[in-house]
PDB file of C-alpha atoms and ligand atoms in Angstrom:
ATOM      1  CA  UNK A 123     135.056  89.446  87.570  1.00  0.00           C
ATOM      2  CA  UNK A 124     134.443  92.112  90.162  1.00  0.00           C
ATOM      3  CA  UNK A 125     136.940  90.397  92.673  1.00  0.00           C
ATOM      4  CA  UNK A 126     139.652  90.499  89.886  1.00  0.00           C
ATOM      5  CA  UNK A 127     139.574  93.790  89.498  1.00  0.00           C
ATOM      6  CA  UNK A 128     139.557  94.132  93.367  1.00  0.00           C
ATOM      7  CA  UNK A 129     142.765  91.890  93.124  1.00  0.00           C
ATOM      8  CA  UNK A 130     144.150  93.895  90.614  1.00  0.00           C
ATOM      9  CA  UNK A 131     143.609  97.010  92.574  1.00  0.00           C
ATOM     10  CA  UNK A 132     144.222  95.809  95.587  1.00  0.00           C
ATOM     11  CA  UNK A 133     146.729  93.225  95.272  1.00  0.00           C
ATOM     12  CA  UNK A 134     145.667  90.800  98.381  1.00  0.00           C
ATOM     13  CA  UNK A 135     148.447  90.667 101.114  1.00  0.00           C
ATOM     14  CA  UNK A 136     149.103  88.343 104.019  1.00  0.00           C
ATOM     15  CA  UNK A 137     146.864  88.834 106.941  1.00  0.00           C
ATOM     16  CA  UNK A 138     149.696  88.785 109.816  1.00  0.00           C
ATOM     17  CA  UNK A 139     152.554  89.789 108.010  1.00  0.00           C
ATOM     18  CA  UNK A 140     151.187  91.973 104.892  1.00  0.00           C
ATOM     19  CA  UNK A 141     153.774  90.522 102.360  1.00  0.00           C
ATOM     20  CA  UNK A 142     152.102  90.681  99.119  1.00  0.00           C
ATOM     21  CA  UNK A 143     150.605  87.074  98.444  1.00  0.00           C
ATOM     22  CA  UNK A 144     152.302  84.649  95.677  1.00  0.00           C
ATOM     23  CA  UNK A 145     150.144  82.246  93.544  1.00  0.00           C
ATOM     24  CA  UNK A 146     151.436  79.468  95.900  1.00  0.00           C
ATOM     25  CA  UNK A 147     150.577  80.682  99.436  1.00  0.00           C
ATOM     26  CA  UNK A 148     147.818  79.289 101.358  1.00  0.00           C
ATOM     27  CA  UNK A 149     145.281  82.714 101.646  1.00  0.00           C
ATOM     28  CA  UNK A 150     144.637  84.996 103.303  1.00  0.00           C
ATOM     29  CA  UNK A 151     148.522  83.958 104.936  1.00  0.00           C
ATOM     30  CA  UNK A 152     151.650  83.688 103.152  1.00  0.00           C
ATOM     31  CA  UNK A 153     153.816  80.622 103.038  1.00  0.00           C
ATOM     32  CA  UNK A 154     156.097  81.777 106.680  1.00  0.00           C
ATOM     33  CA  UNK A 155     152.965  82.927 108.372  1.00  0.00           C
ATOM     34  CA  UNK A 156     150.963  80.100 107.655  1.00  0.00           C
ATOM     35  CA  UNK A 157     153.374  77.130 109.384  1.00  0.00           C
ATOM     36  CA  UNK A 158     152.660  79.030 112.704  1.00  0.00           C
ATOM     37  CA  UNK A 159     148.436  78.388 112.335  1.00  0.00           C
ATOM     38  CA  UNK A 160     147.683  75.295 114.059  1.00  0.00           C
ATOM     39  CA  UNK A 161     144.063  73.089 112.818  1.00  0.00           C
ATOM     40  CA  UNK A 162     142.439  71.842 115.925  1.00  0.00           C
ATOM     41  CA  UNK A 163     142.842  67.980 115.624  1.00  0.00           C
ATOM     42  CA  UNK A 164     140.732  65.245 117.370  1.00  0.00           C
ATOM     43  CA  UNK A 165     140.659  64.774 119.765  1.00  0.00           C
ATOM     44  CA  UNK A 166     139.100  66.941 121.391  1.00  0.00           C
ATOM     45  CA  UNK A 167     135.958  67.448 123.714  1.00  0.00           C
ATOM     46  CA  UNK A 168     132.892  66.589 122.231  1.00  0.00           C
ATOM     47  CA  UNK A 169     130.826  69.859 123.956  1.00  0.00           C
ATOM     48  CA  UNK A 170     133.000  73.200 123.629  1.00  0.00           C
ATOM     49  CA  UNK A 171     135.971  71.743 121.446  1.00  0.00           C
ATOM     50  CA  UNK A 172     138.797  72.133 123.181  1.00  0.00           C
ATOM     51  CA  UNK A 173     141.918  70.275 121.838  1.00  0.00           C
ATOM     52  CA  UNK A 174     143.231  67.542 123.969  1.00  0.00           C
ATOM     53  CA  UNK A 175     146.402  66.547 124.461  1.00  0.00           C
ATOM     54  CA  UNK A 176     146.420  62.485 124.397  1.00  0.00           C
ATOM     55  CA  UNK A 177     145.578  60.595 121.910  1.00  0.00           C
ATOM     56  CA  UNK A 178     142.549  58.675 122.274  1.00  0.00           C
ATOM     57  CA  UNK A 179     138.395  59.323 121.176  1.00  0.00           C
ATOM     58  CA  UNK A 180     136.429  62.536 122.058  1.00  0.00           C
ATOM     59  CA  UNK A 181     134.828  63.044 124.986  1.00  0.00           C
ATOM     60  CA  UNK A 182     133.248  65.705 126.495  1.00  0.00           C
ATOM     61  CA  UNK A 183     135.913  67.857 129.114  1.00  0.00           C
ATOM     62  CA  UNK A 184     136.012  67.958 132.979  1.00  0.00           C
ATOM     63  CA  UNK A 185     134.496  71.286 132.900  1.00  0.00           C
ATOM     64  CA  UNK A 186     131.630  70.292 130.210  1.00  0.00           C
ATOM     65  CA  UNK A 187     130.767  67.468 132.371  1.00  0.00           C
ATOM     66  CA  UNK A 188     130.557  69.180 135.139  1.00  0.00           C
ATOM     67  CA  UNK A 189     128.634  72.487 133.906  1.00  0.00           C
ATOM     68  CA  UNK A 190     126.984  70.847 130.679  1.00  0.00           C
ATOM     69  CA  UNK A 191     126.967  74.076 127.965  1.00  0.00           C
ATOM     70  CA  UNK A 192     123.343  75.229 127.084  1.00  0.00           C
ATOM     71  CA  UNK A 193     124.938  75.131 123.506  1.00  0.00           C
ATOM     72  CA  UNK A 194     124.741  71.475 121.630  1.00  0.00           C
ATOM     73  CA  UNK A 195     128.786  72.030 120.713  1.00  0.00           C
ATOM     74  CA  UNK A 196     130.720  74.285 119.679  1.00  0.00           C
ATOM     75  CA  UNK A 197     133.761  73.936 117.114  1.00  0.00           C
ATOM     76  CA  UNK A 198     136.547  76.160 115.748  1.00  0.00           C
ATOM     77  CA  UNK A 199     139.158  75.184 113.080  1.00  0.00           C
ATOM     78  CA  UNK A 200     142.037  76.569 114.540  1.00  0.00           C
ATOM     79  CA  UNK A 201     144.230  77.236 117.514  1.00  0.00           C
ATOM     80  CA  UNK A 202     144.027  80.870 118.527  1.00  0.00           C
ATOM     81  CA  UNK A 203     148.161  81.535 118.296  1.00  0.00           C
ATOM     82  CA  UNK A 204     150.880  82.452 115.817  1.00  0.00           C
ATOM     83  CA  UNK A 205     149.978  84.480 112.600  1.00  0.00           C
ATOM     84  CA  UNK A 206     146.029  84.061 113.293  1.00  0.00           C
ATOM     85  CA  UNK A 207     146.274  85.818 116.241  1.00  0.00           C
ATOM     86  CA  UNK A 208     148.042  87.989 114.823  1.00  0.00           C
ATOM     87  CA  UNK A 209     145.325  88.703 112.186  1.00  0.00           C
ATOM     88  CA  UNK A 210     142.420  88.462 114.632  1.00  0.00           C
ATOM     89  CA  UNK A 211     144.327  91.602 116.404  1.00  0.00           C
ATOM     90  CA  UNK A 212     144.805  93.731 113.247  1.00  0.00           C
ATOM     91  CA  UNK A 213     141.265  92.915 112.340  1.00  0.00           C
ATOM     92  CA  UNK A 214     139.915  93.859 115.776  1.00  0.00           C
ATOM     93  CA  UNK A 215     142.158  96.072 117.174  1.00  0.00           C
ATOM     94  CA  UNK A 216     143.912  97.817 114.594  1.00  0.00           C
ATOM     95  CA  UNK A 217     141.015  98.512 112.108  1.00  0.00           C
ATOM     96  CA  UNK A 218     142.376  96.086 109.640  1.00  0.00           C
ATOM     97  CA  UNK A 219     138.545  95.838 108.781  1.00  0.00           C
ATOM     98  CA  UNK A 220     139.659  94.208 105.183  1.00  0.00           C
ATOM     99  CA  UNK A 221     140.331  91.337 106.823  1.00  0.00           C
ATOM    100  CA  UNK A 222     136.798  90.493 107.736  1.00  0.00           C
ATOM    101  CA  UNK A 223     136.516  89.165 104.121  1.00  0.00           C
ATOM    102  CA  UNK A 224     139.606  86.984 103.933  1.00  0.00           C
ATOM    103  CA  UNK A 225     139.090  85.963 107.435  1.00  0.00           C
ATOM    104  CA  UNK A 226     135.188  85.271 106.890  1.00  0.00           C
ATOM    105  CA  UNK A 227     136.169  83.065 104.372  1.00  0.00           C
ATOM    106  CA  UNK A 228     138.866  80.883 106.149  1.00  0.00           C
ATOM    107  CA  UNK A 229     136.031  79.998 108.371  1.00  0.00           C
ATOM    108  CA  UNK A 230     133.266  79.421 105.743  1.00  0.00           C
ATOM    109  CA  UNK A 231     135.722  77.113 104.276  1.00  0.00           C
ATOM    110  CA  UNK A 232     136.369  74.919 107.428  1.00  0.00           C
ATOM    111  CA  UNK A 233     132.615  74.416 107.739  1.00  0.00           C
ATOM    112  CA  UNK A 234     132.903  71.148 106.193  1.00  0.00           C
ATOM    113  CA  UNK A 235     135.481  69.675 108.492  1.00  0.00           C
ATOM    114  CA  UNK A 236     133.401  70.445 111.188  1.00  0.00           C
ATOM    115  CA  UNK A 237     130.673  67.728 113.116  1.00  0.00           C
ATOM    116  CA  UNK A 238     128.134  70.696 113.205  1.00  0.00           C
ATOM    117  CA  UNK A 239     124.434  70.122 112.446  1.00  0.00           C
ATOM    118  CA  UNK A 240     122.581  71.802 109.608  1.00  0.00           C
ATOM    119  CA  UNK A 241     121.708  75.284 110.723  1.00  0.00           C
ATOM    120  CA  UNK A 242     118.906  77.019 109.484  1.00  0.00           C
ATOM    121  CA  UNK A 243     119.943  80.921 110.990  1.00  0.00           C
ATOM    122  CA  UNK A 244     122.896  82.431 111.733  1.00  0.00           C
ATOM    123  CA  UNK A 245     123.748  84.365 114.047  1.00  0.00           C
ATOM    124  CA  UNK A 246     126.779  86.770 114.908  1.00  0.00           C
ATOM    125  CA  UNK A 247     127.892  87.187 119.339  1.00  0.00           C
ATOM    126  CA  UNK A 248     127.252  90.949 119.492  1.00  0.00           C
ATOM    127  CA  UNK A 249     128.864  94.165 121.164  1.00  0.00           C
ATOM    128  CA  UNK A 250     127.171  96.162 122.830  1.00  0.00           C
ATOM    129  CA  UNK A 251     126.198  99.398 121.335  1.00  0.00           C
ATOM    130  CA  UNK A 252     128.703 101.564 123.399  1.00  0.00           C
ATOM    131  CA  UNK A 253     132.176  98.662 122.657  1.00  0.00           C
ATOM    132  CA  UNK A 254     130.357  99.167 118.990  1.00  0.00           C
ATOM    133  CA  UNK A 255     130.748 102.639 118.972  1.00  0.00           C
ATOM    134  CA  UNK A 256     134.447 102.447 120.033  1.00  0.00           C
ATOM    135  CA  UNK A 257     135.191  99.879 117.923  1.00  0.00           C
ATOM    136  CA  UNK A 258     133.704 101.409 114.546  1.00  0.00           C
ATOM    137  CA  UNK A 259     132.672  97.839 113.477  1.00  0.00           C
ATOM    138  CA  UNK A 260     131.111  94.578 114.914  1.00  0.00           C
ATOM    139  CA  UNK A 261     133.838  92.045 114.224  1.00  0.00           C
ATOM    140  CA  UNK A 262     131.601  88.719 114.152  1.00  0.00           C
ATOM    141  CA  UNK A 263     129.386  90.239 111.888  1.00  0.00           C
ATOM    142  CA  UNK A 264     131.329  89.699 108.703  1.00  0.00           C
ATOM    143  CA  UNK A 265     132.624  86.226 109.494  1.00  0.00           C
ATOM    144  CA  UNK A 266     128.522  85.411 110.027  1.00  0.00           C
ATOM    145  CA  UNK A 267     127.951  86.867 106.784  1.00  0.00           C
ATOM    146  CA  UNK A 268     130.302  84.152 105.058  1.00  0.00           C
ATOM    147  CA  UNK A 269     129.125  81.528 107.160  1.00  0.00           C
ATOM    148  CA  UNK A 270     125.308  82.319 105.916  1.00  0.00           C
ATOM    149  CA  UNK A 271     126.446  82.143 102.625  1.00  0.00           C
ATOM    150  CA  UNK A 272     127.939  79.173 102.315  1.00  0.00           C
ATOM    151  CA  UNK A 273     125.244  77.672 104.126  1.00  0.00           C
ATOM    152  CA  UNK A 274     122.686  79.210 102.103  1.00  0.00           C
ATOM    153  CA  UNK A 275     121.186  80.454 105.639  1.00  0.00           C
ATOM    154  CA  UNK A 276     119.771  83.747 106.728  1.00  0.00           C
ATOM    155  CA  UNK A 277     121.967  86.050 109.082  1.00  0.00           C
ATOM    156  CA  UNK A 278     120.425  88.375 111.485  1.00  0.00           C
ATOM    157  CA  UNK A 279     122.434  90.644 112.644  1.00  0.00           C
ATOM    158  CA  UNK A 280     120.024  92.374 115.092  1.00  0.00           C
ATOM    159  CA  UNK A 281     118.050  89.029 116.981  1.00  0.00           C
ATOM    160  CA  UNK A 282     120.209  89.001 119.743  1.00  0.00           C
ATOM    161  CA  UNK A 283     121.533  91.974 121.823  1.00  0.00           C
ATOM    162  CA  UNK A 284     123.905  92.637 124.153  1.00  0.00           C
ATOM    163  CA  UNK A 285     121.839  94.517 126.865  1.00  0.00           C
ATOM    164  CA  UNK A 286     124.564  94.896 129.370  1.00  0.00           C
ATOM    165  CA  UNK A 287     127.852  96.842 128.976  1.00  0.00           C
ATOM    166  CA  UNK A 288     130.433  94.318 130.383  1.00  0.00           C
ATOM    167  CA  UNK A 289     134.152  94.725 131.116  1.00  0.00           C
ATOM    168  CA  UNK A 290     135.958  93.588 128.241  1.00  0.00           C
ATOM    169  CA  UNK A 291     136.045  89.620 129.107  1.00  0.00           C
ATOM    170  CA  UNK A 292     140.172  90.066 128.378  1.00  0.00           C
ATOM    171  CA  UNK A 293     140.993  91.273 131.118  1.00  0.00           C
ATOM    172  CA  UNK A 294     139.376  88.663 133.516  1.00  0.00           C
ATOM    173  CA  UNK A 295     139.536  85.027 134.172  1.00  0.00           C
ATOM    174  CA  UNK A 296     137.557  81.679 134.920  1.00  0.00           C
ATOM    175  CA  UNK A 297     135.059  82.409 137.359  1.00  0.00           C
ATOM    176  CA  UNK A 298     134.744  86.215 136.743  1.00  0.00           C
ATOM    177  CA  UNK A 299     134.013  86.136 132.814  1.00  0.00           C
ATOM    178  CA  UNK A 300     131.029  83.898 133.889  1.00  0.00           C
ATOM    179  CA  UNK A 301     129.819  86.062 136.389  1.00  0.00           C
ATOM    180  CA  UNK A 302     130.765  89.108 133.839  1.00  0.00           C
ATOM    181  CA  UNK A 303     128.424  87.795 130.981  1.00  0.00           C
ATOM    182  CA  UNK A 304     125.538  86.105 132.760  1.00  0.00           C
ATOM    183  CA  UNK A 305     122.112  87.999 131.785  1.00  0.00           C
ATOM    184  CA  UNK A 306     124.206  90.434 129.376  1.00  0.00           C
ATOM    185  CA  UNK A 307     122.386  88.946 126.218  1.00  0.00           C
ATOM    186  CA  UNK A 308     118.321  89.197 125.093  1.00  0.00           C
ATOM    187  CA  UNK A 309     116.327  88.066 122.021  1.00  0.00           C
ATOM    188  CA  UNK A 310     113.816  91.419 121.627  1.00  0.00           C
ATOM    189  CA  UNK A 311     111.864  89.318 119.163  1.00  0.00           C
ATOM    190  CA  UNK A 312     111.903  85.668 120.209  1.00  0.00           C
ATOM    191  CA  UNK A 313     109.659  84.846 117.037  1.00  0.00           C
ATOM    192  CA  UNK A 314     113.192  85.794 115.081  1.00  0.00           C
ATOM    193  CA  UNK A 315     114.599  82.679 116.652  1.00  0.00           C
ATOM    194  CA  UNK A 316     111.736  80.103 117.250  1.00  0.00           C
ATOM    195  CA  UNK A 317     112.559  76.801 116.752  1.00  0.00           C
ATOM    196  CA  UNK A 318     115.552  77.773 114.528  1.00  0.00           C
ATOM    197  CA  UNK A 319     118.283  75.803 114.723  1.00  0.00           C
ATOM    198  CA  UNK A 320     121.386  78.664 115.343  1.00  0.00           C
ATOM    199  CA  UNK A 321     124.510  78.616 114.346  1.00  0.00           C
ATOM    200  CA  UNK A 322     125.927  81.057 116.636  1.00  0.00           C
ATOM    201  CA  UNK A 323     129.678  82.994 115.057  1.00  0.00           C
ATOM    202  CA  UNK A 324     132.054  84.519 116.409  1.00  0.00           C
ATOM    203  CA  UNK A 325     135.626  85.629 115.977  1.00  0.00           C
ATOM    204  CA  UNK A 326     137.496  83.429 119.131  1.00  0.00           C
ATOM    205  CA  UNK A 327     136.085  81.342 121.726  1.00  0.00           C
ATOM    206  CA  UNK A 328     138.101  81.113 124.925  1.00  0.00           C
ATOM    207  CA  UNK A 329     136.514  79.846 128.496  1.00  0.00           C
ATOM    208  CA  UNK A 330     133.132  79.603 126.391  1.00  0.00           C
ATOM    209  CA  UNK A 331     131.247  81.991 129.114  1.00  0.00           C
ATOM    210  CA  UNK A 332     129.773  84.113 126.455  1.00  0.00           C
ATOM    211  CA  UNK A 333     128.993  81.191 124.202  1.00  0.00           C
ATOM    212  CA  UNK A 334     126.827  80.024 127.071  1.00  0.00           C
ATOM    213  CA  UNK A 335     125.415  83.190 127.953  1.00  0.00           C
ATOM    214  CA  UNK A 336     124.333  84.105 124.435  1.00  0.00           C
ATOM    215  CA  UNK A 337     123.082  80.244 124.071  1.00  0.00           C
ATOM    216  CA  UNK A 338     120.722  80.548 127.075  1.00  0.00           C
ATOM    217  CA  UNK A 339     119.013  83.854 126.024  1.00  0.00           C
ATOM    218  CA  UNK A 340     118.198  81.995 122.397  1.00  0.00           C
ATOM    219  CA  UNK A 341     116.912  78.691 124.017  1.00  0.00           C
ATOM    220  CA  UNK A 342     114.675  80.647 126.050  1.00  0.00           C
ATOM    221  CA  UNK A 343     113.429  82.581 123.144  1.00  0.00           C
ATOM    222  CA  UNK A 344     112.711  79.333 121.998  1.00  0.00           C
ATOM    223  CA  UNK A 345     115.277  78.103 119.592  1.00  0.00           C
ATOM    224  CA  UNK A 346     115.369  74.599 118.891  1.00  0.00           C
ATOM    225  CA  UNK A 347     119.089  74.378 119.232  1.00  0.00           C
ATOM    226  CA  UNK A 348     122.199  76.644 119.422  1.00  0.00           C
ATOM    227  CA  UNK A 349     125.828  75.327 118.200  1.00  0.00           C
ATOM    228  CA  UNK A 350     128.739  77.888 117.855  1.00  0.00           C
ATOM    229  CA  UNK A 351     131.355  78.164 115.145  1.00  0.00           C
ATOM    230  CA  UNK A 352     134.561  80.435 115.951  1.00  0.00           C
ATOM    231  CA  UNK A 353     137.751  80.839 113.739  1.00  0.00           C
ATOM    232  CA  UNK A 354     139.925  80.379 116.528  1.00  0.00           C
ATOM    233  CA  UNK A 355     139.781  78.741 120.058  1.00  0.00           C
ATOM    234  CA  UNK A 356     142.515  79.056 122.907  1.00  0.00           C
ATOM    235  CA  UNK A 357     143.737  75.488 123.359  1.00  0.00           C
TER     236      UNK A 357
HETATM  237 ZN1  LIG B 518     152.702  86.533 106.358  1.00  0.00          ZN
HETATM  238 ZN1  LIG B 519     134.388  70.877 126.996  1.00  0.00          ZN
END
């Protein structure tokens, strides 16, 4: 009821474009926008995901095997390119902060095509306080809160903190966005997160060096196991 009046009032547009949606088009994107947003198909590499280009079975990746992720996998439905980029950038960078709804959503949705285990706690990547404060708004934090609800988990925002301010990991490559995020993440409580099994959100993975980072600092708080769901993934 309440969301039809919100639809009423706010009649819901596309999230790249903003055309006004038609009964027909595939939400949050419009018919045009949504041919450019690519699924992530097997198969792909049974540790961090990434799409491969043969055909054949998973397998874990030549970087997985040879630095094996602290996290158990990590999936994301989509490609990060055309009109979900796009979206991701007026949601992050251009205060489109509606979108965290109709993008929180998209990836609630995908859960089920995913290989993930049952999670008991989830748990949005966070900024640190200072990137918070510029940003207004922690981006991962609504597309957790979907996630927990569809799962019928708890979400805590708060049990893991970024306790390093670290150059934003876009500007950097390979190597350095390892180095840049190692240490930058603590559990203050590790009772929050013992023996949970974390499902850890956020809005794109790319080399996977925060994944990892944020991964280590929960096992050794003493979660049982960490996987990570993002919306999008470079492929
Ligand atoms: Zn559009
Ligand atoms: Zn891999």
């Amino acid at each position: 009821m309440w969301n039809a009046v919100l639809d009423l009032l706010f009649p819901p547009s596309c999230a790249a474009c903003s055309d006004r949606l038609q009964d027909r088009d595939p939400a949050p994107f419009c018919a045009t926008c949504a041919q450019s947003v690519d699924s992530i198909q097997v198969p792909y590499c049974t540790s961090c995901g990434e799409p491969f280009d043969a055909e054949g079975p998973c397998h874990p990746c030549a970087r997985c095997l040879r630095h094996p992720p602290s996290f158990a996998r990590a999936r994301a439905p989509f490609v990060y390119g055309g009109a979900l980029l796009e979206a991701i950038h007026r949601y992050k960078y251009r205060r489109a902060w509606d979108l965290g709804r109709s993008l929180g959503e998209l990836l609630a949705c995908s859960l089920d095509r995913t290989d993930l285990q049952p999670a008991n706690l989830v748990l949005p990547v966070p900024l640190h306080p200072r990137r918070l404060q510029e940003r207004g708004f922690d981006q991962a934090v609504p597309l957790a809160r979907a996630v927990s609800r569809r799962l019928g988990a708890p979400m805590l925002p708060r049990a893991l903190r970024r306790i390093r301010h670290t150059p934003a990991q876009t500007r950097l490559s390979g190597r350095a966005r390892w180095e840049n995020v190692a240490g930058a993440f603590a559990v203050p409580r590790p009772p929050q997160v013992a023996s949970a099994r974390i499902l850890l959100i956020d809005d794109v993975l790319t080399t996977g060096a925060t994944a990892r980072a944020c991964s280590r600092a929960l096992l050794a708080a003493g979660a049982s196991h960490v996987e990570v769901l993002t919306l999008a993934r470079t492929a």
